[in-house]
Amino acid sequence: RDTLATWYYDEAVNKLGVDPDEALHNASRQTRDKCRTPLQWKNAPNGGFCPAGVDPWLPVNPNYAQGVNVEEQQADPGSLLNFYKRLLAVRKANPALVEGGYQPLHLDSPDYLAFLRRAQNQTCLVVLNFSEKELRLDFSELSSGELQMLFSSVHDARKVDPSELLVGGFEILICSLFE
């Protein structure tokens, strides 16, 4: 049990006279700590979160030594940290992704989620492929011209044809739509 759950359990059982099983159930249900770990800053004891010899509030995942830490991921262009930095930069640079309205597309597809985000001066198409296979999709109803790719988790910049949109396995694709 984590520290907050332990405190809750002890308080409920000892001071309030709650049944121990009920207290354990409530403690595990009401705390977020059971699925959290301290931020791993570097490949150092405690992931660099706190000095060696200090016990952090929550246990540190030992994977900080296998590159799952900020210091090493900053230096790796293909890291999850840098993936999210690129994705957030695209979001911040495109008004439709920040403030745009949401319009779902192709609602019956079990393999992907597609939607438009529309703001005053921009429309973006977002496609999230949930399958491992490459998909060939038709969004010709949206535009007669090309789409400008803003982000892809699989491909480098490429021509994007709305009538024959290729989306790689598990790809995230964000395009600006010219109407």
mmCIF file of C-alpha atoms in Angstrom:
data_model
loop_
_atom_site.group_PDB
_atom_site.id
_atom_site.type_symbol
_atom_site.label_atom_id
_atom_site.label_comp_id
_atom_site.label_asym_id
_atom_site.label_seq_id
_atom_site.Cartn_x
_atom_site.Cartn_y
_atom_site.Cartn_z
ATOM 1 C CA ARG A 1 0.000 0.000 0.000
ATOM 2 C CA ASP A 2 1.169 3.537 -0.681
ATOM 3 C CA THR A 3 1.691 6.127 2.046
ATOM 4 C CA LEU A 4 -1.538 8.100 1.587
ATOM 5 C CA ALA A 5 -3.622 4.922 1.459
ATOM 6 C CA THR A 6 -1.842 3.647 4.567
ATOM 7 C CA TRP A 7 -2.566 6.911 6.408
ATOM 8 C CA TYR A 8 -6.217 6.827 5.374
ATOM 9 C CA TYR A 9 -6.498 3.183 6.410
ATOM 10 C CA ASP A 10 -4.862 3.806 9.801
ATOM 11 C CA GLU A 11 -7.010 6.876 10.478
ATOM 12 C CA ALA A 12 -10.237 5.094 9.528
ATOM 13 C CA VAL A 13 -9.494 1.895 11.438
ATOM 14 C CA ASN A 14 -7.902 3.371 14.567
ATOM 15 C CA LYS A 15 -9.754 6.653 15.056
ATOM 16 C CA LEU A 16 -13.088 6.101 13.386
ATOM 17 C CA GLY A 17 -13.587 2.422 14.167
ATOM 18 C CA VAL A 18 -14.257 1.474 10.535
ATOM 19 C CA ASP A 19 -14.025 -2.187 9.539
ATOM 20 C CA PRO A 20 -10.442 -2.858 8.289
ATOM 21 C CA ASP A 21 -11.613 -4.377 4.975
ATOM 22 C CA GLU A 22 -13.893 -1.406 4.293
ATOM 23 C CA ALA A 23 -11.097 1.030 5.174
ATOM 24 C CA LEU A 24 -8.678 -0.737 2.804
ATOM 25 C CA HIS A 25 -11.256 -0.703 0.003
ATOM 26 C CA ASN A 26 -11.972 3.030 0.491
ATOM 27 C CA ALA A 27 -8.291 3.935 0.771
ATOM 28 C CA SER A 28 -7.406 2.135 -2.462
ATOM 29 C CA ARG A 29 -10.371 3.663 -4.268
ATOM 30 C CA GLN A 30 -9.895 7.256 -3.099
ATOM 31 C CA THR A 31 -6.175 7.818 -3.657
ATOM 32 C CA ARG A 32 -4.310 8.370 -6.927
ATOM 33 C CA ASP A 33 -0.948 7.447 -5.424
ATOM 34 C CA LYS A 34 -1.258 3.733 -6.199
ATOM 35 C CA CYS A 35 -0.510 4.419 -9.865
ATOM 36 C CA ARG A 36 1.992 7.288 -9.522
ATOM 37 C CA THR A 37 5.755 7.475 -9.131
ATOM 38 C CA PRO A 38 8.104 10.425 -8.608
ATOM 39 C CA LEU A 39 9.412 12.143 -11.741
ATOM 40 C CA GLN A 40 12.653 10.482 -12.789
ATOM 41 C CA TRP A 41 15.044 13.307 -13.613
ATOM 42 C CA LYS A 42 18.226 11.333 -14.332
ATOM 43 C CA ASN A 43 20.028 8.004 -14.036
ATOM 44 C CA ALA A 44 20.870 8.421 -10.355
ATOM 45 C CA PRO A 45 19.621 7.032 -7.035
ATOM 46 C CA ASN A 46 15.880 7.698 -6.680
ATOM 47 C CA GLY A 47 15.887 8.768 -10.323
ATOM 48 C CA GLY A 48 17.356 12.093 -9.207
ATOM 49 C CA PHE A 49 14.003 12.960 -7.600
ATOM 50 C CA CYS A 50 15.588 13.215 -4.168
ATOM 51 C CA PRO A 51 19.102 12.563 -2.815
ATOM 52 C CA ALA A 52 20.399 9.059 -2.208
ATOM 53 C CA GLY A 53 19.503 7.877 1.291
ATOM 54 C CA VAL A 54 16.232 9.808 1.343
ATOM 55 C CA ASP A 55 13.054 7.760 1.065
ATOM 56 C CA PRO A 56 10.632 9.463 -1.330
ATOM 57 C CA TRP A 57 6.935 9.582 -0.508
ATOM 58 C CA LEU A 58 6.224 7.088 -3.293
ATOM 59 C CA PRO A 59 8.440 4.283 -4.621
ATOM 60 C CA VAL A 60 10.662 5.112 -7.609
ATOM 61 C CA ASN A 61 10.372 2.845 -10.649
ATOM 62 C CA PRO A 62 13.779 1.223 -11.260
ATOM 63 C CA ASN A 63 13.485 1.823 -15.021
ATOM 64 C CA TYR A 64 15.153 5.232 -14.553
ATOM 65 C CA ALA A 65 18.399 3.317 -15.129
ATOM 66 C CA GLN A 66 17.183 2.099 -18.548
ATOM 67 C CA GLY A 67 16.745 5.566 -20.044
ATOM 68 C CA VAL A 68 13.324 6.371 -18.627
ATOM 69 C CA ASN A 69 14.415 9.704 -17.195
ATOM 70 C CA VAL A 70 14.272 13.316 -18.340
ATOM 71 C CA GLU A 71 18.019 13.803 -18.808
ATOM 72 C CA GLU A 72 18.449 10.870 -21.218
ATOM 73 C CA GLN A 73 15.169 11.415 -23.050
ATOM 74 C CA GLN A 74 16.007 15.066 -23.765
ATOM 75 C CA ALA A 75 19.078 13.890 -25.682
ATOM 76 C CA ASP A 76 17.142 11.266 -27.692
ATOM 77 C CA PRO A 77 15.157 12.745 -30.634
ATOM 78 C CA GLY A 78 13.025 9.590 -30.782
ATOM 79 C CA SER A 79 12.113 9.556 -27.080
ATOM 80 C CA LEU A 80 8.590 9.745 -25.701
ATOM 81 C CA LEU A 81 9.457 13.081 -24.068
ATOM 82 C CA ASN A 82 10.470 14.622 -27.414
ATOM 83 C CA PHE A 83 7.445 13.055 -29.136
ATOM 84 C CA TYR A 84 5.159 14.909 -26.720
ATOM 85 C CA LYS A 85 7.158 18.131 -27.092
ATOM 86 C CA ARG A 86 6.666 17.986 -30.888
ATOM 87 C CA LEU A 87 2.977 17.174 -30.507
ATOM 88 C CA LEU A 88 2.429 20.040 -28.048
ATOM 89 C CA ALA A 89 4.297 22.469 -30.316
ATOM 90 C CA VAL A 90 1.942 21.570 -33.193
ATOM 91 C CA ARG A 91 -1.064 22.069 -30.938
ATOM 92 C CA LYS A 92 0.139 25.474 -29.728
ATOM 93 C CA ALA A 93 0.896 26.649 -33.295
ATOM 94 C CA ASN A 94 -2.525 25.753 -34.710
ATOM 95 C CA PRO A 95 -5.601 27.606 -33.424
ATOM 96 C CA ALA A 96 -8.017 24.895 -34.568
ATOM 97 C CA LEU A 97 -6.308 22.382 -32.264
ATOM 98 C CA VAL A 98 -6.508 24.719 -29.279
ATOM 99 C CA GLU A 99 -9.901 26.365 -29.559
ATOM 100 C CA GLY A 100 -11.630 24.678 -32.477
ATOM 101 C CA GLY A 101 -14.974 22.963 -32.449
ATOM 102 C CA TYR A 102 -15.107 19.179 -32.772
ATOM 103 C CA GLN A 103 -16.760 17.335 -35.671
ATOM 104 C CA PRO A 104 -16.497 13.520 -35.738
ATOM 105 C CA LEU A 105 -15.986 11.747 -39.087
ATOM 106 C CA HIS A 106 -16.436 8.147 -40.269
ATOM 107 C CA LEU A 107 -18.239 7.182 -37.065
ATOM 108 C CA ASP A 108 -18.622 3.503 -37.981
ATOM 109 C CA SER A 109 -14.917 2.728 -38.251
ATOM 110 C CA PRO A 110 -13.630 0.202 -35.707
ATOM 111 C CA ASP A 111 -9.973 0.764 -36.730
ATOM 112 C CA TYR A 112 -9.562 4.517 -36.417
ATOM 113 C CA LEU A 113 -10.911 7.731 -34.963
ATOM 114 C CA ALA A 114 -11.180 10.691 -37.320
ATOM 115 C CA PHE A 115 -12.412 14.178 -36.586
ATOM 116 C CA LEU A 116 -12.148 17.811 -37.626
ATOM 117 C CA ARG A 117 -11.225 20.706 -35.369
ATOM 118 C CA ARG A 118 -12.482 24.016 -36.792
ATOM 119 C CA ALA A 119 -11.505 27.515 -35.719
ATOM 120 C CA GLN A 120 -12.223 30.803 -37.461
ATOM 121 C CA ASN A 121 -9.269 30.657 -39.885
ATOM 122 C CA GLN A 122 -8.261 27.009 -39.825
ATOM 123 C CA THR A 123 -9.580 23.468 -40.045
ATOM 124 C CA CYS A 124 -7.533 20.444 -39.028
ATOM 125 C CA LEU A 125 -8.138 16.790 -39.769
ATOM 126 C CA VAL A 126 -6.996 14.399 -37.037
ATOM 127 C CA VAL A 127 -6.779 10.657 -37.688
ATOM 128 C CA LEU A 128 -5.777 8.148 -34.978
ATOM 129 C CA ASN A 129 -5.170 4.631 -36.317
ATOM 130 C CA PHE A 130 -5.892 2.079 -33.583
ATOM 131 C CA SER A 131 -4.799 -0.892 -35.693
ATOM 132 C CA GLU A 132 -1.383 -2.259 -36.632
ATOM 133 C CA LYS A 133 -2.217 -2.272 -40.331
ATOM 134 C CA GLU A 134 -1.780 0.594 -42.777
ATOM 135 C CA LEU A 135 -5.128 2.099 -43.722
ATOM 136 C CA ARG A 136 -6.099 3.654 -47.052
ATOM 137 C CA LEU A 137 -8.838 6.159 -46.220
ATOM 138 C CA ASP A 138 -11.037 8.409 -48.326
ATOM 139 C CA PHE A 139 -11.731 11.914 -47.029
ATOM 140 C CA SER A 140 -12.450 13.390 -50.474
ATOM 141 C CA GLU A 141 -15.673 14.906 -49.112
ATOM 142 C CA LEU A 142 -13.537 17.385 -47.156
ATOM 143 C CA SER A 143 -11.388 19.056 -49.784
ATOM 144 C CA SER A 144 -10.656 18.989 -53.469
ATOM 145 C CA GLY A 145 -6.996 19.878 -52.953
ATOM 146 C CA GLU A 146 -4.161 18.612 -50.817
ATOM 147 C CA LEU A 147 -3.887 18.533 -47.087
ATOM 148 C CA GLN A 148 -0.829 19.986 -45.395
ATOM 149 C CA MET A 149 0.624 17.511 -42.927
ATOM 150 C CA LEU A 150 1.291 19.162 -39.562
ATOM 151 C CA PHE A 151 2.234 16.059 -37.561
ATOM 152 C CA SER A 152 2.730 12.351 -38.040
ATOM 153 C CA SER A 153 3.964 9.815 -35.548
ATOM 154 C CA VAL A 154 5.116 7.551 -38.405
ATOM 155 C CA HIS A 155 6.082 9.533 -41.515
ATOM 156 C CA ASP A 156 8.172 12.543 -42.395
ATOM 157 C CA ALA A 157 6.508 15.426 -44.225
ATOM 158 C CA ARG A 158 4.712 14.112 -47.269
ATOM 159 C CA LYS A 159 2.012 14.971 -49.754
ATOM 160 C CA VAL A 160 -1.340 14.129 -48.267
ATOM 161 C CA ASP A 161 -4.160 13.354 -50.691
ATOM 162 C CA PRO A 162 -7.581 13.426 -49.002
ATOM 163 C CA SER A 163 -9.058 10.949 -51.489
ATOM 164 C CA GLU A 164 -6.358 8.360 -50.784
ATOM 165 C CA LEU A 165 -4.991 9.056 -47.347
ATOM 166 C CA LEU A 166 -2.437 6.478 -46.198
ATOM 167 C CA VAL A 167 -2.272 6.146 -42.418
ATOM 168 C CA GLY A 168 0.356 3.811 -40.992
ATOM 169 C CA GLY A 169 -0.209 1.301 -38.226
ATOM 170 C CA PHE A 170 -0.933 3.079 -34.921
ATOM 171 C CA GLU A 171 -0.189 6.423 -36.610
ATOM 172 C CA ILE A 172 -1.320 9.784 -35.313
ATOM 173 C CA LEU A 173 -1.856 12.094 -38.295
ATOM 174 C CA ILE A 174 -2.774 15.770 -38.090
ATOM 175 C CA CYS A 175 -3.293 17.822 -41.264
ATOM 176 C CA SER A 176 -4.393 21.329 -42.059
ATOM 177 C CA LEU A 177 -7.322 21.354 -44.469
ATOM 178 C CA PHE A 178 -7.619 23.874 -47.287
ATOM 179 C CA GLU A 179 -11.284 24.505 -48.084
#
